[in-house]
């Protein structure tokens, strides 16, 4: 089911032009009117490159946002996308980050408004910022319709004025101003890229209309990609004109660089018109920031991540009153505390974190493949392009100053602390799943793909299974089980008895004879398996080394019969212990026989982790050979999220389709995993357990060791060579291979 707050359908009537203008309008604003001075101070004549690089990073994030929006078209915004994919903890971080990024963008625009007002009158910049902020709070409080009308009018006016500026400025560019181009080096360009990044933050807002777009799989991405490219070229062109008609000292000293540049080739009236456009642009940006940022605390409060007071709307105007006033007052306060450059860097830092998380969300969802995730558009070259975009964005932060770096860390710590405080208050937090659930799904998908690939691989007709038996202990069930394996792998059974010869006794003096009656019984039972069998008695100083000598590149499986209790004092340092901790690249199975009369009920049990390939293959082989019932059982915590339960069920259903034997699935919810496994094992004839999913100082893993020791049924413990591969490498393989 698609994770959406509202399942009602929207009318799809927006075309390419409508979406393009909407997206372009979210980006055209204060950035290009205010930032040329600070950008030129950092990058010099190459400052136009900063807008290009920031635009490229924004373009990748836009494609990821489009993919997420077409998968979740009934709601939009980075907070919703990320929280529904990664859970409320990460959602809290991105919600606070996106909120603060837009607040800072609004504060930055208010300071810019003061700068452009001073072009006409020598008033206080901070006074203008404060008055402008109060005005916009009231406008947004009165309703989004009034705010939207103001926004549309301003954007259209800006486009016309900027078109005149570019058309008049290109012919008068002095190319000598660009020599040398990299006057401040690449470090200056990268620093300026982080500085101007705030100009592109609004583009993600345009994804909110995904549910209203005709043919969203093509129209929506084309419109947004075209908008980002257009705005990037427009910004770079304007910056080229400014640096081409003004000297660097003049640009750095100007509080209205676009107007001052325009006055040089459009005259006094032209400069005044562009200054007026700067006023409109800064008002537009501040208004859009107030409108969109105030919705974040409103949405987070609906998910239980902020106080319920913020979710209340005005009965008269239908707007989130408290959220708007809280956001607006913080915006004004920040405008009074920081200068434009500081606000741009802080806002850009938080925006970078948001864009990076959007990119990572796409990678995670592609790897997890939840049933509801079916976007109409898919980001090309995934996962490499999204990860490259996220990495490029994050690499800007070290160039943005100590305050920005500390702020990024504080945001993450604050988000984590805020989340845990809210969960302790008692408010129901949404969604109920976590990023761990999605990572679990990635592991499940990898496990299913691995098993499907294994089943599709042709079996080596020359493969063999090495079976070690103990003298005078002919385990009939062991032979029946290994015969099932031999039939499954179409393999030869190499049955070996290893006699250890004490070091003080020469091998030539050791009597190698086995009990004849035992040998006759063993050979008779081997013949009854209808398998190709090789029997060998080996004399050796070291039993483990002798068994290793039996293993070669044809060996599919090593089976060991274990008679001692499954307890650490018996296992530690034993023959079995040495084999389990070796790096032999074959599957290992250890049978602990407890006198099963007849194989009828086989249970393969595990915790939250996926099954190893070995335990499923062996269980399927035994069930098929003995006509036993096969049950795939998984124990997950009683307080597991619905996402975790659904994921586990999907995994078992997919696994059920891959095995050849009739199979049932069983999910048990319980806090005591070991007790649940033991109780289910007691009711079965054979309990099959896999090893730990990562290397552990124990033997098969803490839970497996205890369950195998305490259950009353016979136990087959399976270990796959893949077990020694760390979990993060297996997830990496799922995401990238």
PDB file of N, CA and C in Angstrom, residues 92-94 406-420:
ATOM      1  N   UNK A  92      12.365  13.027  11.333  1.00  0.00           N
ATOM      2  CA  UNK A  92      12.511  14.175  12.233  1.00  0.00           C
ATOM      3  C   UNK A  92      13.706  15.029  11.831  1.00  0.00           C
ATOM      4  N   UNK A  93      14.811  14.381  11.510  1.00  0.00           N
ATOM      5  CA  UNK A  93      16.018  15.117  11.117  1.00  0.00           C
ATOM      6  C   UNK A  93      15.773  15.904   9.839  1.00  0.00           C
ATOM      7  N   UNK A  94      15.184  15.248   8.840  1.00  0.00           N
ATOM      8  CA  UNK A  94      14.975  15.956   7.572  1.00  0.00           C
ATOM      9  C   UNK A  94      13.857  16.982   7.706  1.00  0.00           C
ATOM     10  N   UNK A 406      29.334  23.001  12.224  1.00  0.00           N
ATOM     11  CA  UNK A 406      28.799  22.736  13.559  1.00  0.00           C
ATOM     12  C   UNK A 406      27.275  22.651  13.510  1.00  0.00           C
ATOM     13  N   UNK A 407      26.652  23.523  12.728  1.00  0.00           N
ATOM     14  CA  UNK A 407      25.191  23.528  12.621  1.00  0.00           C
ATOM     15  C   UNK A 407      24.668  22.217  12.050  1.00  0.00           C
ATOM     16  N   UNK A 408      25.383  21.648  11.076  1.00  0.00           N
ATOM     17  CA  UNK A 408      24.961  20.373  10.497  1.00  0.00           C
ATOM     18  C   UNK A 408      24.981  19.275  11.549  1.00  0.00           C
ATOM     19  N   UNK A 409      26.032  19.252  12.363  1.00  0.00           N
ATOM     20  CA  UNK A 409      26.127  18.242  13.422  1.00  0.00           C
ATOM     21  C   UNK A 409      25.050  18.466  14.472  1.00  0.00           C
ATOM     22  N   UNK A 410      24.855  19.726  14.853  1.00  0.00           N
ATOM     23  CA  UNK A 410      23.832  20.050  15.854  1.00  0.00           C
ATOM     24  C   UNK A 410      22.450  19.648  15.360  1.00  0.00           C
ATOM     25  N   UNK A 411      22.174  19.868  14.078  1.00  0.00           N
ATOM     26  CA  UNK A 411      20.873  19.487  13.528  1.00  0.00           C
ATOM     27  C   UNK A 411      20.631  17.991  13.686  1.00  0.00           C
ATOM     28  N   UNK A 412      21.623  17.181  13.366  1.00  0.00           N
ATOM     29  CA  UNK A 412      21.462  15.730  13.465  1.00  0.00           C
ATOM     30  C   UNK A 412      21.252  15.311  14.917  1.00  0.00           C
ATOM     31  N   UNK A 413      22.073  15.853  15.818  1.00  0.00           N
ATOM     32  CA  UNK A 413      21.938  15.517  17.240  1.00  0.00           C
ATOM     33  C   UNK A 413      20.595  15.999  17.769  1.00  0.00           C
ATOM     34  N   UNK A 414      20.210  17.220  17.394  1.00  0.00           N
ATOM     35  CA  UNK A 414      18.930  17.771  17.833  1.00  0.00           C
ATOM     36  C   UNK A 414      17.771  16.931  17.319  1.00  0.00           C
ATOM     37  N   UNK A 415      17.847  16.510  16.058  1.00  0.00           N
ATOM     38  CA  UNK A 415      16.780  15.690  15.493  1.00  0.00           C
ATOM     39  C   UNK A 415      16.618  14.381  16.226  1.00  0.00           C
ATOM     40  N   UNK A 416      17.733  13.733  16.545  1.00  0.00           N
ATOM     41  CA  UNK A 416      17.670  12.458  17.276  1.00  0.00           C
ATOM     42  C   UNK A 416      17.093  12.672  18.670  1.00  0.00           C
ATOM     43  N   UNK A 417      17.596  13.708  19.368  1.00  0.00           N
ATOM     44  CA  UNK A 417      17.100  13.988  20.713  1.00  0.00           C
ATOM     45  C   UNK A 417      15.622  14.359  20.689  1.00  0.00           C
ATOM     46  N   UNK A 418      15.246  15.184  19.720  1.00  0.00           N
ATOM     47  CA  UNK A 418      13.847  15.604  19.597  1.00  0.00           C
ATOM     48  C   UNK A 418      12.935  14.396  19.396  1.00  0.00           C
ATOM     49  N   UNK A 419      13.360  13.480  18.553  1.00  0.00           N
ATOM     50  CA  UNK A 419      12.548  12.290  18.275  1.00  0.00           C
ATOM     51  C   UNK A 419      12.328  11.474  19.546  1.00  0.00           C
ATOM     52  N   UNK A 420      13.401  11.225  20.288  1.00  0.00           N
ATOM     53  CA  UNK A 420      13.259  10.389  21.480  1.00  0.00           C
ATOM     54  C   UNK A 420      12.464  11.090  22.576  1.00  0.00           C
TER      55      UNK A 420
END
